[in-house]
XYZ file of N, CA and C in Angstrom:
429
model
N 11.779 -0.634 0.219
C 11.034 -1.760 -0.308
C 11.604 -3.084 0.200
N 12.910 -3.139 0.295
C 13.536 -4.395 0.707
C 13.105 -4.800 2.121
N 13.174 -3.882 3.070
C 12.816 -4.204 4.451
C 11.327 -4.554 4.571
N 10.471 -3.842 3.866
C 9.042 -4.134 3.902
C 8.773 -5.517 3.318
N 9.349 -5.807 2.180
C 9.170 -7.120 1.544
C 9.681 -8.236 2.434
N 10.871 -8.064 2.964
C 11.444 -9.105 3.821
C 10.595 -9.331 5.068
N 10.068 -8.253 5.643
C 9.211 -8.382 6.816
C 7.919 -9.120 6.507
N 7.309 -8.828 5.362
C 6.084 -9.522 4.970
C 6.356 -10.997 4.673
N 7.479 -11.269 4.044
C 7.860 -12.660 3.760
C 8.052 -13.425 5.064
N 8.710 -12.817 6.036
C 8.894 -13.458 7.347
C 7.564 -13.760 8.021
N 6.548 -12.953 7.724
C 5.214 -13.173 8.285
C 4.429 -14.221 7.496
N 5.035 -14.774 6.440
C 4.393 -15.841 5.681
C 3.688 -15.408 4.413
N 3.900 -14.179 3.996
C 3.266 -13.691 2.775
C 4.183 -13.867 1.570
N 3.575 -14.062 0.411
C 4.286 -14.006 -0.859
C 4.139 -12.561 -1.324
N 5.217 -11.937 -1.745
C 5.194 -10.520 -2.093
C 5.495 -10.326 -3.572
N 4.624 -9.573 -4.213
C 4.867 -9.115 -5.584
C 4.962 -7.602 -5.513
N 5.915 -7.054 -6.232
C 6.117 -5.613 -6.162
C 6.327 -5.013 -7.548
N 5.826 -3.822 -7.720
C 6.111 -3.059 -8.937
C 7.150 -1.985 -8.642
N 7.671 -2.003 -7.418
C 8.722 -1.078 -7.006
C 10.035 -1.835 -6.929
N 11.068 -1.266 -7.504
C 12.374 -1.924 -7.470
C 12.981 -1.860 -6.074
N 13.839 -2.847 -5.807
C 14.604 -2.805 -4.570
C 14.258 -3.857 -3.549
N 13.491 -4.851 -3.929
C 13.138 -5.912 -2.998
C 14.278 -6.901 -2.818
N 14.031 -7.954 -2.029
C 15.074 -8.956 -1.781
C 15.439 -9.693 -3.070
N 16.702 -9.876 -3.270
C 17.188 -10.531 -4.487
C 17.077 -12.044 -4.322
N 16.616 -12.690 -5.349
C 16.558 -14.152 -5.431
C 15.878 -14.797 -4.232
N 14.734 -14.310 -3.871
C 13.938 -14.914 -2.808
C 12.746 -15.593 -3.487
N 12.514 -16.879 -3.220
C 11.410 -17.577 -3.885
C 10.024 -17.050 -3.510
N 9.929 -16.250 -2.456
C 8.647 -15.693 -2.039
C 8.491 -14.224 -2.443
N 9.283 -13.812 -3.423
C 9.240 -12.422 -3.874
C 9.320 -12.380 -5.398
N 8.472 -11.543 -5.988
C 8.484 -11.352 -7.435
C 8.384 -9.861 -7.722
N 9.325 -9.379 -8.498
C 9.302 -7.972 -8.902
C 8.816 -7.916 -10.341
N 7.798 -7.112 -10.583
C 7.197 -7.009 -11.909
C 7.455 -5.617 -12.463
N 7.959 -5.569 -13.672
C 8.154 -4.289 -14.356
C 6.877 -4.004 -15.136
N 5.948 -3.292 -14.509
C 4.657 -3.071 -15.161
C 4.755 -2.109 -16.346
N 5.901 -1.477 -16.496
C 6.080 -0.616 -17.670
C 6.137 -1.455 -18.943
N 6.392 -2.746 -18.784
C 6.449 -3.653 -19.931
C 5.082 -4.263 -20.251
N 4.077 -3.938 -19.427
C 2.731 -4.464 -19.637
C 1.784 -3.332 -20.005
N 0.815 -3.654 -20.833
C -0.270 -2.703 -21.074
C -1.102 -2.653 -19.799
N -1.747 -1.542 -19.529
C -2.498 -1.377 -18.290
C -3.549 -2.467 -18.127
N -4.230 -2.847 -19.226
C -5.246 -3.889 -19.106
C -4.619 -5.246 -18.784
N -3.377 -5.487 -19.204
C -2.698 -6.731 -18.840
C -2.417 -6.779 -17.332
N -2.046 -5.653 -16.765
C -1.807 -5.584 -15.324
C -3.083 -5.924 -14.574
N -4.213 -5.332 -14.976
C -5.480 -5.585 -14.288
C -5.928 -7.029 -14.493
N -5.722 -7.566 -15.701
C -6.077 -8.970 -15.949
C -5.236 -9.900 -15.078
N -3.969 -9.580 -14.931
C -3.069 -10.370 -14.103
C -3.541 -10.374 -12.655
N -3.846 -9.198 -12.119
C -4.326 -9.099 -10.744
C -5.666 -9.823 -10.575
N -6.535 -9.687 -11.548
C -7.830 -10.354 -11.488
C -7.658 -11.875 -11.476
N -6.755 -12.385 -12.296
C -6.496 -13.832 -12.329
C -5.924 -14.306 -10.996
N -5.020 -13.552 -10.421
C -4.456 -13.920 -9.125
C -5.527 -13.925 -8.038
N -6.418 -12.946 -8.087
C -7.480 -12.847 -7.089
C -8.386 -14.080 -7.116
N -8.550 -14.683 -8.288
C -9.396 -15.868 -8.394
C -8.785 -17.069 -7.685
N -7.463 -17.066 -7.506
C -6.753 -18.219 -6.942
C -6.213 -18.010 -5.526
N -5.950 -16.749 -5.155
C -5.258 -16.467 -3.888
C -5.881 -15.270 -3.175
N -5.744 -15.230 -1.837
C -6.106 -13.987 -1.146
C -5.112 -12.907 -1.600
N -5.599 -11.789 -2.004
C -4.746 -10.749 -2.566
C -4.989 -9.443 -1.827
N -3.911 -8.788 -1.442
C -3.961 -7.518 -0.718
C -3.007 -6.553 -1.390
N -3.258 -5.274 -1.170
C -2.428 -4.237 -1.779
C -1.893 -3.320 -0.683
N -0.622 -2.982 -0.801
C -0.046 -1.871 -0.050
C 0.463 -0.929 -1.128
N -0.086 0.264 -1.174
C 0.294 1.166 -2.261
C 0.334 2.604 -1.791
N 1.394 3.286 -2.184
C 1.434 4.733 -2.054
C 0.387 5.248 -3.028
N -0.235 6.355 -2.707
C -1.286 6.906 -3.553
C -0.867 6.860 -5.021
N -1.530 5.993 -5.783
C -1.174 5.773 -7.176
C -2.355 5.160 -7.901
N -2.123 4.765 -9.117
C -3.157 4.097 -9.908
C -3.620 2.810 -9.224
N -2.799 2.263 -8.330
C -3.189 1.049 -7.630
C -4.291 1.296 -6.599
N -4.515 2.535 -6.219
C -5.676 2.811 -5.367
C -6.938 2.534 -6.179
N -7.023 3.073 -7.368
C -8.196 2.845 -8.221
C -8.292 1.377 -8.638
N -7.180 0.777 -8.980
C -7.192 -0.633 -9.395
C -7.677 -1.531 -8.276
N -7.196 -1.285 -7.065
C -7.621 -2.117 -5.933
C -9.122 -1.955 -5.691
N -9.644 -0.758 -5.901
C -11.085 -0.532 -5.730
C -11.863 -1.282 -6.807
N -11.403 -1.187 -8.043
C -12.089 -1.860 -9.144
C -12.096 -3.368 -9.003
N -11.042 -3.908 -8.396
C -10.940 -5.358 -8.201
C -11.401 -5.782 -6.807
N -11.875 -4.826 -6.010
C -12.333 -5.062 -4.646
C -11.271 -5.773 -3.806
N -10.066 -5.198 -3.815
C -8.953 -5.734 -3.036
C -8.705 -4.860 -1.816
N -8.539 -5.450 -0.645
C -8.180 -4.649 0.518
C -6.855 -3.926 0.266
N -6.802 -2.653 0.625
C -5.627 -1.839 0.322
C -5.217 -1.035 1.551
N -3.956 -1.168 1.924
C -3.371 -0.296 2.932
C -2.702 0.825 2.149
N -3.369 1.965 2.086
C -2.914 3.076 1.266
C -1.989 3.993 2.029
N -0.758 4.059 1.598
C 0.237 4.890 2.272
C 0.229 6.293 1.674
N -0.268 7.234 2.440
C -0.273 8.627 2.007
C 0.933 9.286 2.657
N 1.953 9.588 1.878
C 3.196 10.041 2.492
C 3.512 11.519 2.288
N 2.504 12.272 1.951
C 2.595 13.726 1.958
C 1.178 14.257 2.175
N 1.068 15.483 2.634
C -0.262 16.052 2.863
C -0.821 16.533 1.533
N -1.946 15.949 1.164
C -2.643 16.294 -0.072
C -4.111 16.498 0.298
N -4.512 17.727 0.437
C -5.861 18.011 0.912
C -6.943 17.623 -0.089
N -6.553 17.141 -1.261
C -7.525 16.660 -2.251
C -7.527 15.132 -2.339
N -6.914 14.471 -1.362
C -6.809 13.013 -1.398
C -8.187 12.348 -1.403
N -9.193 13.023 -0.888
C -10.550 12.452 -0.893
C -11.046 12.168 -2.309
N -10.496 12.850 -3.289
C -10.866 12.604 -4.688
C -10.306 11.287 -5.205
N -9.332 10.726 -4.512
C -8.665 9.500 -4.945
C -9.000 8.304 -4.055
N -9.745 8.528 -3.003
C -10.022 7.505 -2.005
C -11.232 6.652 -2.398
N -11.164 5.367 -2.020
C -12.266 4.421 -2.215
C -12.484 3.677 -0.893
N -13.685 3.132 -0.676
C -13.997 2.483 0.608
C -13.141 1.267 0.958
N -12.474 0.653 0.015
C -11.618 -0.505 0.311
C -10.255 -0.092 0.876
N -9.975 1.205 0.936
C -8.646 1.685 1.317
C -8.624 2.166 2.765
N -7.691 1.614 3.518
C -7.362 2.093 4.855
C -6.180 3.040 4.653
N -6.347 4.303 4.918
C -5.329 5.309 4.623
C -4.392 5.506 5.820
N -3.121 5.233 5.612
C -2.089 5.507 6.613
C -1.622 6.937 6.363
N -1.680 7.768 7.390
C -1.405 9.183 7.195
C -0.891 9.844 8.475
N -0.124 10.874 8.315
C 0.307 11.660 9.473
C -0.534 12.930 9.612
N -1.614 13.005 8.847
C -2.517 14.157 8.853
C -3.940 13.608 8.752
N -4.819 13.992 9.626
C -6.201 13.514 9.564
C -6.980 14.381 8.574
N -7.513 13.723 7.544
C -8.235 14.413 6.480
C -9.709 14.566 6.847
N -10.216 15.795 6.877
C -11.604 16.007 7.284
C -12.636 15.458 6.290
N -12.250 15.255 5.035
C -13.208 14.779 4.034
C -13.139 13.262 3.807
N -12.319 12.556 4.582
C -12.280 11.092 4.542
C -12.920 10.561 5.823
N -13.575 9.407 5.747
C -14.126 8.838 6.979
C -13.016 8.590 7.998
N -13.214 9.048 9.196
C -12.165 8.921 10.223
C -11.816 7.461 10.483
N -12.808 6.579 10.443
C -12.552 5.161 10.723
C -11.722 4.489 9.628
N -11.515 5.158 8.508
C -10.688 4.620 7.420
C -9.291 5.242 7.393
N -8.963 6.009 8.439
C -7.643 6.631 8.530
C -6.875 6.067 9.712
N -5.630 5.707 9.454
C -4.731 5.217 10.493
C -3.704 6.313 10.718
N -3.776 6.954 11.868
C -2.868 8.057 12.129
C -1.469 7.539 12.462
N -0.487 8.069 11.773
C 0.911 7.685 11.968
C 1.603 8.705 12.864
N 1.961 8.296 14.085
C 2.702 9.220 14.952
C 4.135 9.406 14.437
N 4.779 10.434 14.900
C 6.121 10.790 14.411
C 7.124 9.639 14.495
N 7.005 8.781 15.494
C 7.968 7.676 15.626
C 7.727 6.555 14.605
N 6.649 6.628 13.830
C 6.334 5.578 12.850
C 6.882 5.859 11.453
N 7.542 6.976 11.288
C 8.089 7.315 9.967
C 9.359 8.142 10.111
N 10.061 8.264 8.998
C 11.195 9.184 8.910
C 10.873 10.184 7.809
N 11.318 11.381 8.002
C 11.073 12.418 7.004
C 12.106 12.284 5.901
N 11.617 12.126 4.672
C 12.484 11.980 3.502
C 12.961 13.351 3.017
N 12.072 14.287 3.021
C 12.399 15.684 2.711
C 11.344 16.552 3.393
N 11.230 17.799 3.020
C 10.302 18.691 3.720
C 8.848 18.246 3.615
N 8.479 17.542 2.548
C 7.082 17.180 2.342
C 6.808 15.689 2.457
N 7.750 14.846 2.092
C 7.503 13.406 1.993
C 8.061 12.663 3.201
N 7.264 11.705 3.698
C 7.722 10.852 4.790
C 7.784 9.403 4.309
N 8.633 8.616 4.942
C 8.750 7.187 4.659
C 8.330 6.436 5.910
N 7.291 5.622 5.784
C 6.820 4.840 6.925
C 7.793 3.716 7.231
N 7.985 3.453 8.509
C 8.882 2.378 8.919
C 8.221 1.034 8.605
N 8.977 0.132 7.974
C 8.400 -1.145 7.534
C 7.685 -1.926 8.635
N 8.255 -2.006 9.830
C 7.612 -2.761 10.907
C 6.249 -2.167 11.266
N 6.142 -0.861 11.212
C 4.891 -0.196 11.541
C 3.835 -0.483 10.469
N 4.250 -0.455 9.199
C 3.330 -0.766 8.099
C 2.849 -2.212 8.219
N 3.759 -3.128 8.495
C 3.402 -4.546 8.625
C 2.431 -4.752 9.786
N 2.663 -4.070 10.892
C 1.759 -4.172 12.040
C 0.330 -3.820 11.623
N 0.159 -2.718 10.922
C -1.173 -2.288 10.510
C -1.738 -3.169 9.408
N -0.899 -3.629 8.515
C -1.336 -4.551 7.474
C -1.961 -5.788 8.115
N -1.252 -6.359 9.073
C -1.744 -7.554 9.751
C -3.012 -7.245 10.551
N -3.027 -6.126 11.242
C -4.189 -5.787 12.059
C -5.435 -5.596 11.211
N -5.285 -4.974 10.067
C -6.442 -4.688 9.229
C -6.886 -5.852 8.359
N -5.934 -6.697 7.921
C -6.285 -7.683 6.911
C -6.181 -9.148 7.330
N -5.456 -9.448 8.407
C -5.390 -10.843 8.839
C -6.692 -11.199 9.544
N -7.176 -12.367 9.266
C -8.412 -12.820 9.914
C -8.199 -14.176 10.515
């Protein structure tokens, strides 16, 4: 999380994260403990931010996939294990980063990750390299 956050900040983005481990005491970074918020407070917060700022999501397959769809937020969805039922969780606002091409997802919404773009965390889970994620984030969402 730290390298990804720092890379996005260097590119001029303000980063909010619900994952621990970002840069400490950086004015362009905010870590939110969403466990302290009711789910509707989280969505209200994101909705309020969307009214004032361009808002984008980078999320590992989680509740933030559905939230980003409900709020119509562009999402770079990091799929870091093979889940052949991922089509049940996918929405049209999500560009799926994956090392496996899913036959039930639109091909144009999948970004294939070659082996050099990630490190294997264990037998099933991979971790995408921050620079590679930032490259695709910028390519898909910068205008």
